[in-house]
Each structure stands twice: as structure tokens, then as C-alpha cells.
């Protein structure tokens, strides 16, 4: 009997570095669908790739096999692969996802014509509300993809990808292009309530049907992503290139940890979860950020500060959640000020527009605005921890402080 298989759209960092490993461990043949011909050729030629877990002083290498590779435009081959798959996943990035939905729509129709059971499709993307968006793109791609058809034949499953897999730097270019280096963290929370039929049994899956999945997605965005970005912005202010350098500074670590705790307290309150596991998660994250072997850069983690400062993203979203749960967010606001400072460092004058946004909107209260602008001014001279702390410590009168 031939081996059961799994299909992965996107053979990039998350595809090879995380989801491919998870499916391989579950005993499945991994079929990658991608558009990068050079990558596909090498995967197809070898029928495998090298997966290296890097940590301080250790490199744990293994071969992921068997592996197949198909070009996204090879409609027939994609259809056959999807028809046979036990499970599938997307990890292509939000920009490529609408195009991938067209491919998925055609392939799923073929699967249905062959009388196969519903397909569990993991959405391994950094994309808020991914199942709803994917559903809309599927419907737009193919008139046969009605809500009823999707409900019957497809399970669109949210995941929260915590593993960090930075793009390999040029100094490692002697490696094959299929080789991937990852950090040891290996948990994949997923929204099991959306699954249909028997879900593949994989060690890395975190299945907690009693905890709303939003707990994990909020933890990712407001604790992990917020703290990560703050670390990048404070590091940039200190002239650091790498995240491990930034988090290695005691003053950066102190501020990042404090901001993560504010977010975590709000997440715990929102979902009625205990703080203990969240504090452990934070300390584990801080340890992971110090992983020098990953060579993750301040520039990668801090990229696109304007997007990161949008109302529902990691900073303002966290501030809003804190407000809703009556939790202070003074350290998160320090991260926000550091983000504005980063914008200003790279694009002088750009923080002025953001100031106007804050004045015209109710995204920040008057006191919050005062704190942020005072901190932004203080950042002009570099990251002076004591000065920043003095601003954070200003008497801060909130409605719930008696
Ligand atoms: N790299 C990381 O540390 C993390 C990434 N993520 C998220 O995971 C998702 C994937 O990110 P990465 O793997 O880092 O990106 P990546 O750029 O390394 O990989 C994306 C892959 O998708 C392929 N692709 C593009 N268009 C396609 C199409 N039409 N059909 C098939 N394949 C196509 C690309 O050729 C590429 O190989 C994104 O949503 C990202 O935000 C989430 C957490 C961690
Ligand atoms: O990909 P973005 O939104 O620019 O932010 C970088 C974030 O992405 C990740 O690489 C993956 O979630 C995080 O490690 C990091 O916080």
C-alpha cells in the first residue's frame, strides 16, 4: 500500500521548516506546491531536504523524506495530490493566498468528484481571521464554491505559528537552497473545533478545545509579536543588528518583559486563563529571542513599522485589549514610542503624521498620548533606560485608580 500523504502550499520557511517536519513526523509523505522552480527542482531531484534545528552551540540535522514537489500551475498534478491527501496546509503569506485559493478551489472540486472525505486545511499564516478571508477568496475564485459546498467539503483551520524561521543569511549560501534552519520551539496551536472527521495525529499539535482559539492568536499578536517588535525597536535605538544583541541588554529585556506581562495580563483576563503558563511562555520567548544561532535581525523583525502601528496590530491592539480589561499598558506604550522613533530614524518627519493620527482619533487617551510623545522625545538621544522609566512612572490617573 502506498504511503499516506499531506499537501503543503508554500515550500518556504514555514512550509519546510515547520509544517513539513510536523507532517513527516506523523508518517506522511509531504507534497509541496510552490511557484519557485529552482526550489521545486531541487526538492523533486532529491525527494528530500535537510532540516536543521539550531540552538546555542547545537545543530541537530535530519532528513525530511519522502518529499514530492509540484508547480502550482500544474493543475492536474495538484488536483491528484489534493485528492489523495490526508491533510493540507497553506503557508504562502497573505499576499499570495488569493491566488492559491484559486488553485485550491479547482483541486478540491476534483477531490469531491472522486468521492473523497472533507479535507482539513491548516491555515499556517500570520493572518487575522484567516478562515473567513480564505472562504471569501475561495468563493470569489469559483462559483461552485458556495458556503454550503465549503462547509460540506473543507475545514478551514486557524493555527498560531510561534516558531521563528528567519531567512538564511548569505554567509550560509554554501548550503542547498532546500536546507532550512529553525529554532527548537515546536508547538502548533490550532483551532480543532473547526476540523472535520479524524484529524491527523501529530505530536506538535496543541489541541485545547476548552480554550477559545482567540486566546492563542491574541497571545501570539499581543505578547509574542508585540514584544518581539519592541525588542527590535529598542535594539535599533541602541545600534544593534541582531535580535539576540538587543535582548542581551538588560534594560531592553526589562522593558520588553514588562510590556509582555501587561499584554499577558489582559489576555488572561479576557479568556479567564491563569497567568502562570503565560509567564512561562514569556520567559521562554525571551530565552528564544537570545538564540544567536538563528541570526534573526532587528531589520527583519522591525520591518514595516507603519503596518505594525495600525489600530488592530500588535501595539495599538494590545493597548486596546488592556483598556478593555482595565490593565495598565504603560510599557506597551513605551514600545509604541520606540516604534515611532524607529520610523523617525529611517524616514525623518514620518512620526509627525502618526502624531496627527493620535490627536485626531481616540486610539490613545490624552494621558497615553502625553506619555508616548514624552518618550519619543527622550528616544531622540538614544535609549536612556532611567529617563524612560521616569516617564513611565509619572503619576498616571486612570478612571479605575481610586
Ligand atoms: N518565517 C517565520 O518565522 C514565520 C512566518 N509566518 C507566516 O507564515 C506564512 C509563510 O511565511 P514564510 O514561510 O516565512 O514565507 P516564505 O516566503 O519563506 O515562503 C512562502 C512560499 O510560498 C511560495 N508561494 C508564493 N506564491 C505561491 C503560489 N501562488 N502558490 C504556491 N506557492 C507560492 C513562495 O515561493 C515561497 O516558497 C506567512 O503568512 C508568514 O507571515 C508565521 C510565523 C513565523
Ligand atoms: O512578519 P511581521 O509581521 O513583519 O513581524 C515579524 C514577526 O513575524 C514572525 O517572524 C513570525 O511570526 C515573528 O517572529 C515576528 O514577531
Coordinates of C-alpha atoms and ligand atoms in Angstrom, one line a residue:
X1 CA 0.0 0.0 0.0
X2 CA 1.3 3.5 -0.9
X3 CA 2.2 5.9 2.0
X4 CA -0.5 8.4 3.0
X5 CA 0.4 12.0 2.0
X6 CA 0.0 15.6 3.0
X7 CA -0.1 18.7 0.7
X8 CA 1.7 21.9 1.6
X9 CA 1.1 25.1 -0.4
X10 CA 4.3 27.1 0.0
X11 CA 7.7 25.3 0.4
X12 CA 9.2 28.4 2.1
X13 CA 10.4 28.9 5.7
X14 CA 7.3 27.7 7.5
X15 CA 6.4 25.1 4.8
X16 CA 9.8 23.3 5.0
X17 CA 10.8 24.5 8.5
X18 CA 7.7 23.6 10.4
X19 CA 4.7 22.1 8.7
X20 CA 6.8 19.8 6.6
X21 CA 8.5 18.5 9.7
X22 CA 5.2 18.0 11.5
X23 CA 3.6 16.0 8.7
X24 CA 6.8 14.0 8.2
X25 CA 6.8 13.0 11.9
X26 CA 3.2 12.0 11.5
X27 CA 4.4 9.4 8.9
X28 CA 3.1 11.2 5.9
X29 CA 4.7 11.8 2.5
X30 CA 5.0 15.6 2.0
X31 CA 3.9 17.1 -1.3
X32 CA 5.0 20.7 -1.7
X33 CA 3.2 23.0 -4.1
X34 CA 5.1 26.2 -5.0
X35 CA 6.0 28.6 -7.8
X36 CA 9.7 28.7 -7.2
X37 CA 11.0 26.5 -9.9
X38 CA 14.6 26.2 -8.6
X39 CA 13.4 25.1 -5.2
X40 CA 10.9 22.7 -6.7
X41 CA 13.6 21.2 -9.0
X42 CA 15.9 20.5 -6.1
X43 CA 13.2 19.1 -3.8
X44 CA 12.0 16.8 -6.7
X45 CA 15.5 15.7 -7.6
X46 CA 16.4 14.7 -4.0
X47 CA 13.0 13.6 -2.9
X48 CA 14.1 15.0 0.5
X49 CA 15.6 18.1 2.2
X50 CA 17.8 18.8 5.2
X51 CA 16.2 20.3 8.3
X52 CA 18.5 21.7 11.0
X53 CA 17.4 22.7 14.4
X54 CA 19.8 25.4 15.7
X55 CA 20.3 26.4 19.3
X56 CA 23.2 27.8 21.3
X57 CA 26.1 25.5 20.4
X58 CA 24.0 22.7 18.8
X59 CA 22.9 21.9 15.3
X60 CA 20.5 18.9 15.1
X61 CA 20.3 17.9 11.4
X62 CA 17.8 15.4 9.9
X63 CA 16.4 14.5 6.5
X64 CA 12.8 15.0 5.7
X65 CA 11.7 12.3 3.2
X66 CA 9.8 11.3 1.2
X67 CA 9.0 14.6 -0.4
X68 CA 7.4 15.5 -3.8
X69 CA 7.3 18.9 -5.5
X70 CA 4.7 20.2 -7.9
X71 CA 4.4 23.6 -9.6
X72 CA 1.2 25.5 -8.6
X73 CA 0.2 25.9 -12.3
X74 CA 0.2 22.1 -12.9
X75 CA -3.5 21.9 -12.2
X76 CA -3.8 18.2 -12.9
X77 CA -1.0 17.1 -10.6
X78 CA -2.2 19.5 -7.8
X79 CA -5.7 18.0 -8.2
X80 CA -4.4 14.5 -7.9
X81 CA -2.3 15.4 -4.9
X82 CA -5.2 17.0 -3.1
X83 CA -7.5 14.1 -3.9
X84 CA -5.1 11.7 -2.2
X85 CA -4.2 13.9 0.8
X86 CA -5.0 13.1 4.4
X87 CA -4.5 16.8 5.3
X88 CA -3.3 20.0 3.7
X89 CA -1.8 23.4 4.7
X90 CA -1.1 26.8 3.3
X91 CA 2.0 28.7 4.2
X92 CA 2.4 31.2 1.3
X93 CA 1.8 34.5 3.0
X94 CA -1.3 36.7 2.9
X95 CA -0.4 38.3 -0.4
X96 CA -0.2 35.0 -2.4
X97 CA -3.2 33.5 -0.6
X98 CA -5.9 34.7 -3.0
X99 CA -4.1 33.1 -6.0
X100 CA -3.5 29.9 -4.0
X101 CA -7.3 29.8 -3.2
X102 CA -8.0 29.6 -7.0
X103 CA -5.7 26.5 -7.2
X104 CA -7.3 25.0 -4.0
X105 CA -10.8 25.6 -5.3
X106 CA -10.1 23.6 -8.5
X107 CA -8.3 20.8 -6.7
X108 CA -11.0 20.4 -4.1
X109 CA -13.7 20.1 -6.7
X110 CA -11.7 17.2 -8.3
X111 CA -11.4 15.6 -4.8
X112 CA -15.1 15.9 -4.3
X113 CA -15.8 14.3 -7.7
X114 CA -13.8 11.3 -6.6
X115 CA -15.9 10.9 -3.5
X116 CA -13.2 11.7 -1.0
X117 CA -14.0 12.8 2.5
X118 CA -13.8 16.5 3.6
X119 CA -10.3 18.0 3.6
X120 CA -8.8 19.5 6.8
X121 CA -6.8 22.6 5.5
X122 CA -4.5 24.2 8.1
X123 CA -4.1 28.0 7.5
X124 CA -0.5 28.4 8.6
X125 CA -0.3 32.1 8.0
X126 CA 0.1 35.3 10.0
X127 CA -3.4 36.5 9.0
X128 CA -6.1 37.6 11.4
X129 CA -9.4 36.0 10.7
X130 CA -7.8 33.7 8.1
X131 CA -10.8 31.2 7.7
X132 CA -13.2 34.0 6.9
X133 CA -10.9 35.6 4.4
X134 CA -9.9 32.3 2.7
X135 CA -13.6 31.4 2.4
X136 CA -14.2 34.7 0.6
X137 CA -11.3 34.2 -1.7
X138 CA -12.5 30.6 -2.5
X139 CA -16.0 31.9 -3.3
X140 CA -14.6 34.6 -5.5
X141 CA -12.4 32.1 -7.3
X142 CA -15.0 29.6 -8.3
X143 CA -18.9 29.9 -8.4
X144 CA -19.1 26.3 -7.4
X145 CA -17.5 27.2 -4.0
X146 CA -20.7 28.2 -2.2
X147 CA -20.8 28.4 1.6
X148 CA -22.7 25.1 1.7
X149 CA -20.1 23.4 -0.6
X150 CA -17.2 24.7 1.6
X151 CA -19.0 23.7 4.8
X152 CA -19.5 20.2 3.5
X153 CA -16.1 19.5 1.9
X154 CA -13.5 21.7 3.5
X155 CA -12.4 22.5 7.1
X156 CA -10.6 25.9 7.2
X157 CA -8.5 25.6 10.4
X158 CA -6.7 28.6 12.1
X159 CA -3.3 28.0 13.5
X160 CA -0.9 30.1 15.5
X161 CA 2.7 29.8 14.3
X162 CA 5.1 30.5 17.1
X163 CA 8.2 29.0 15.6
X164 CA 10.6 31.7 14.2
X165 CA 12.3 30.8 11.0
X166 CA 14.3 33.8 9.6
X167 CA 15.6 33.7 6.1
X168 CA 19.1 32.2 6.0
X169 CA 21.8 34.9 5.5
X170 CA 24.3 35.0 2.7
X171 CA 27.1 33.6 4.9
X172 CA 25.3 30.2 4.7
X173 CA 24.9 30.2 1.0
X174 CA 27.1 27.1 0.6
X175 CA 24.0 25.1 1.7
X176 CA 21.5 23.7 -0.7
X177 CA 18.6 26.0 -1.3
X178 CA 16.2 23.4 0.2
X179 CA 18.1 23.2 3.5
X180 CA 16.2 25.0 6.3
X181 CA 17.4 26.1 9.8
X182 CA 14.8 26.5 12.6
X183 CA 14.7 27.2 16.3
X184 CA 13.8 24.3 18.7
X185 CA 10.3 25.6 19.6
X186 CA 7.8 23.1 18.2
X187 CA 4.2 23.8 19.3
X188 CA 1.4 24.4 16.8
X189 CA -1.9 25.5 18.5
X190 CA -4.8 25.0 16.1
X191 CA -8.5 25.5 16.2
X192 CA -9.6 21.9 16.5
X193 CA -13.2 22.9 16.7
X194 CA -13.1 23.7 13.0
X195 CA -11.7 20.3 12.0
X196 CA -13.8 17.7 10.1
X197 CA -13.5 13.9 10.7
X198 CA -10.4 12.4 12.1
X199 CA -7.5 15.0 12.3
X200 CA -4.0 13.6 11.6
X201 CA -2.3 12.7 14.8
X202 CA 0.8 14.9 15.2
X203 CA 2.9 15.5 18.3
X204 CA 3.3 19.2 17.7
X205 CA -0.4 20.0 17.5
X206 CA -1.7 21.8 20.6
X207 CA -5.3 20.8 20.8
X208 CA -7.3 22.5 23.6
X209 CA -10.9 22.5 22.7
X210 CA -11.9 24.1 26.0
X211 CA -9.8 27.2 25.4
X212 CA -11.1 29.6 22.7
X213 CA -8.6 29.7 19.9
X214 CA -8.5 33.5 20.1
X215 CA -6.5 33.0 23.3
X216 CA -3.7 31.6 21.2
X217 CA -4.0 34.2 18.4
X218 CA -4.1 37.1 20.9
X219 CA -1.2 35.7 22.8
X220 CA 0.8 35.5 19.5
X221 CA 0.0 39.0 18.4
X222 CA 0.0 40.9 21.6
X223 CA 2.6 39.1 23.6
X224 CA 4.9 37.5 21.1
X225 CA 4.8 39.8 18.1
X226 CA 4.4 43.0 20.3
X227 CA 7.4 42.1 22.5
X228 CA 9.4 40.9 19.5
X229 CA 8.9 44.2 17.6
X230 CA 9.6 46.3 20.8
X231 CA 12.8 44.4 21.2
X232 CA 13.7 45.3 17.6
X233 CA 12.9 49.0 18.0
X234 CA 14.8 49.3 21.3
X235 CA 17.7 47.4 19.8
X236 CA 17.7 49.7 16.7
X237 CA 17.9 52.7 19.1
X238 CA 21.0 51.1 20.7
X239 CA 22.6 50.4 17.2
X240 CA 22.1 46.6 17.3
X241 CA 21.9 44.5 14.2
X242 CA 20.6 41.3 15.7
X243 CA 17.7 40.5 18.0
X244 CA 20.0 38.4 20.3
X245 CA 22.2 41.5 20.8
X246 CA 19.1 43.6 21.7
X247 CA 17.6 41.2 24.1
X248 CA 21.1 40.6 25.6
X249 CA 20.8 44.2 27.0
X250 CA 19.4 44.0 30.5
X251 CA 17.5 47.3 30.0
X252 CA 15.9 46.1 26.8
X253 CA 15.0 42.8 28.4
X254 CA 13.4 44.6 31.4
X255 CA 11.2 46.8 29.2
X256 CA 10.2 44.1 26.8
X257 CA 9.3 41.7 29.6
X258 CA 7.3 44.3 31.4
X259 CA 5.3 45.1 28.2
X260 CA 4.7 41.4 27.5
X261 CA 3.4 41.0 31.1
X262 CA 0.9 43.8 30.5
X263 CA -0.4 42.1 27.4
X264 CA -0.4 38.7 29.0
X265 CA -2.4 40.0 32.0
X266 CA -5.0 41.4 29.6
X267 CA -5.1 38.1 27.6
X268 CA -5.5 36.1 30.8
X269 CA -8.4 38.4 31.9
X270 CA -10.1 38.2 28.6
X271 CA -10.1 34.4 28.3
X272 CA -10.3 33.6 32.0
X273 CA -6.9 31.8 31.8
X274 CA -4.2 31.6 34.6
X275 CA -1.2 33.8 34.4
X276 CA 1.3 31.1 35.3
X277 CA 1.5 29.5 31.8
X278 CA 1.6 32.9 30.2
X279 CA 4.6 34.0 32.4
X280 CA 6.4 30.8 31.5
X281 CA 5.6 31.5 27.8
X282 CA 7.1 35.0 28.1
X283 CA 10.3 33.7 29.8
X284 CA 10.6 31.0 27.2
X285 CA 10.2 33.6 24.4
X286 CA 12.9 35.9 25.9
X287 CA 15.2 32.9 26.0
X288 CA 14.3 32.1 22.4
X289 CA 15.0 35.7 21.3
X290 CA 18.5 35.3 22.7
X291 CA 19.2 32.4 20.2
X292 CA 22.3 33.7 18.4
X293 CA 22.4 30.8 16.0
X294 CA 19.1 32.0 14.4
X295 CA 20.8 35.3 13.4
X296 CA 17.4 37.0 13.3
X297 CA 17.8 40.7 12.5
X298 CA 16.4 43.9 14.0
X299 CA 15.6 45.0 10.4
X300 CA 13.5 41.8 9.7
X301 CA 11.6 41.9 13.0
X302 CA 11.1 45.7 12.9
X303 CA 10.2 45.9 9.2
X304 CA 7.2 47.9 8.2
X305 CA 6.6 49.9 11.4
X306 CA 3.6 51.7 9.9
X307 CA 1.7 48.4 9.5
X308 CA 2.8 47.4 13.0
X309 CA 1.3 50.7 14.3
X310 CA -2.1 50.2 12.6
X311 CA -5.1 50.1 15.0
X312 CA -5.6 46.4 15.2
X313 CA -2.0 45.3 15.1
X314 CA 0.4 44.4 17.9
X315 CA 0.8 47.8 19.7
X316 CA -2.5 49.6 19.5
X317 CA -4.4 46.3 19.5
X318 CA -2.6 45.4 22.8
X319 CA -3.3 48.9 24.2
X320 CA -7.0 48.5 23.3
X321 CA -7.2 45.0 24.9
X322 CA -5.6 46.3 28.1
X323 CA -8.0 49.2 28.2
X324 CA -11.0 46.8 27.8
X325 CA -9.7 44.6 30.6
X326 CA -8.7 47.5 32.8
X327 CA -5.0 46.6 32.7
X328 CA -2.3 49.3 32.5
X329 CA -0.3 49.5 29.3
X330 CA 2.5 51.9 30.1
X331 CA 5.3 49.6 28.9
X332 CA 3.4 48.7 25.7
X333 CA 3.2 52.5 25.1
X334 CA 7.0 52.6 25.5
X335 CA 7.2 50.1 22.7
X336 CA 4.9 52.2 20.7
X337 CA 7.1 55.3 21.3
X338 CA 10.1 53.2 20.3
X339 CA 8.3 52.2 17.0
X340 CA 7.6 55.9 16.3
X341 CA 11.3 56.6 17.0
X342 CA 12.3 53.8 14.6
X343 CA 10.1 55.3 11.8
X344 CA 11.7 58.7 12.5
X345 CA 15.2 57.2 12.4
X346 CA 14.6 55.6 8.9
X347 CA 12.3 58.3 7.5
X348 CA 12.8 61.7 9.2
X349 CA 9.5 63.5 9.7
X350 CA 7.3 60.4 9.4
X351 CA 6.3 60.3 13.0
X352 CA 4.6 63.7 12.6
X353 CA 1.8 62.1 10.6
X354 CA 1.4 59.5 13.3
X355 CA 1.2 62.2 16.0
X356 CA -1.7 63.8 14.0
X357 CA -3.4 60.5 13.7
X358 CA -3.2 60.1 17.5
X359 CA -4.6 63.7 18.1
X360 CA -7.5 63.2 15.7
X361 CA -8.5 59.7 16.9
X362 CA -9.4 58.2 20.2
X363 CA -6.8 55.4 19.7
X364 CA -4.9 56.8 22.7
X365 CA -6.2 58.8 25.7
X366 CA -4.8 62.2 26.4
X367 CA -2.5 60.8 29.1
X368 CA -1.4 58.0 26.9
X369 CA -0.5 60.5 24.2
X370 CA 1.5 62.6 26.6
X371 CA 3.4 59.6 27.8
X372 CA 4.2 58.4 24.2
X373 CA 5.3 61.8 23.0
X374 CA 7.5 62.5 26.0
X375 CA 9.1 59.1 25.5
X376 CA 9.5 59.7 21.7
X377 CA 11.3 62.9 22.5
X378 CA 13.5 61.1 25.1
X379 CA 14.4 58.4 22.5
X380 CA 16.0 61.1 20.2
X381 CA 19.0 60.9 22.5
X382 CA 19.2 57.1 22.4
X383 CA 17.7 54.6 24.8
X384 CA 18.2 56.0 28.3
X385 CA 16.6 53.4 30.5
X386 CA 16.3 55.5 33.6
X387 CA 14.8 58.5 31.8
X388 CA 12.3 56.3 30.1
X389 CA 11.4 54.7 33.4
X390 CA 10.9 58.1 35.0
X391 CA 8.3 58.9 32.3
X392 CA 6.6 55.6 32.7
X393 CA 6.5 56.2 36.5
X394 CA 4.7 59.6 36.2
X395 CA 1.5 59.6 38.2
X396 CA -0.9 58.1 35.8
X397 CA -4.5 58.8 36.8
X398 CA -6.9 56.3 35.3
X399 CA -10.6 56.1 35.9
X400 CA -10.3 52.9 37.9
X401 CA -7.4 54.1 40.2
X402 CA -9.0 55.2 43.5
Ligands
LIG1 N1 9.0 32.7 8.8 C1 8.5 32.8 10.0 O1 9.2 32.8 11.1 C2 7.0 32.9 10.2 C3 6.1 33.1 9.2 N2 4.8 33.1 9.5 C4 3.8 33.3 8.4 O2 3.8 32.0 7.6 C5 3.4 32.3 6.3 C6 4.5 31.9 5.4 O3 5.7 32.6 5.7 P1 7.2 32.1 5.2 O4 7.2 30.6 5.1 O5 8.1 32.8 6.2 O6 7.3 32.7 3.8 P2 8.3 32.3 2.7 O7 8.4 33.5 1.8 O8 9.5 31.7 3.2 O9 7.5 31.1 1.9 C7 6.4 31.4 1.1 C8 6.4 30.4 -0.1 O10 5.2 30.5 -0.8 C9 5.5 30.3 -2.2 N3 4.5 30.9 -3.0 C10 4.2 32.1 -3.4 N4 3.2 32.2 -4.2 C11 2.7 30.9 -4.3 C12 1.7 30.3 -5.1 N5 0.8 31.1 -5.8 N6 1.5 29.0 -5.0 C13 2.3 28.3 -4.2 N7 3.3 28.8 -3.5 C14 3.5 30.1 -3.6 C15 6.8 31.1 -2.3 O11 7.5 30.7 -3.5 C16 7.6 30.6 -1.0 O12 8.3 29.5 -1.3 C17 3.2 33.8 6.2 O13 1.8 34.1 6.4 C18 4.0 34.4 7.4 O14 3.5 35.6 7.9 C19 4.3 33.0 10.7 C20 5.2 32.7 11.8 C21 6.6 32.6 11.6
LIG2 O1 6.2 39.3 9.9 P1 5.9 40.6 10.6 O2 4.5 40.9 10.9 O3 6.7 41.7 10.0 O4 6.6 40.5 12.0 C1 7.7 39.8 12.4 C2 7.1 38.7 13.2 O5 6.9 37.6 12.3 C3 7.5 36.5 12.9 O6 8.7 36.3 12.3 C4 6.7 35.3 12.7 O7 5.5 35.4 13.5 C5 7.7 36.8 14.4 O8 8.7 36.1 14.8 C6 7.8 38.3 14.4 O9 7.3 38.8 15.5

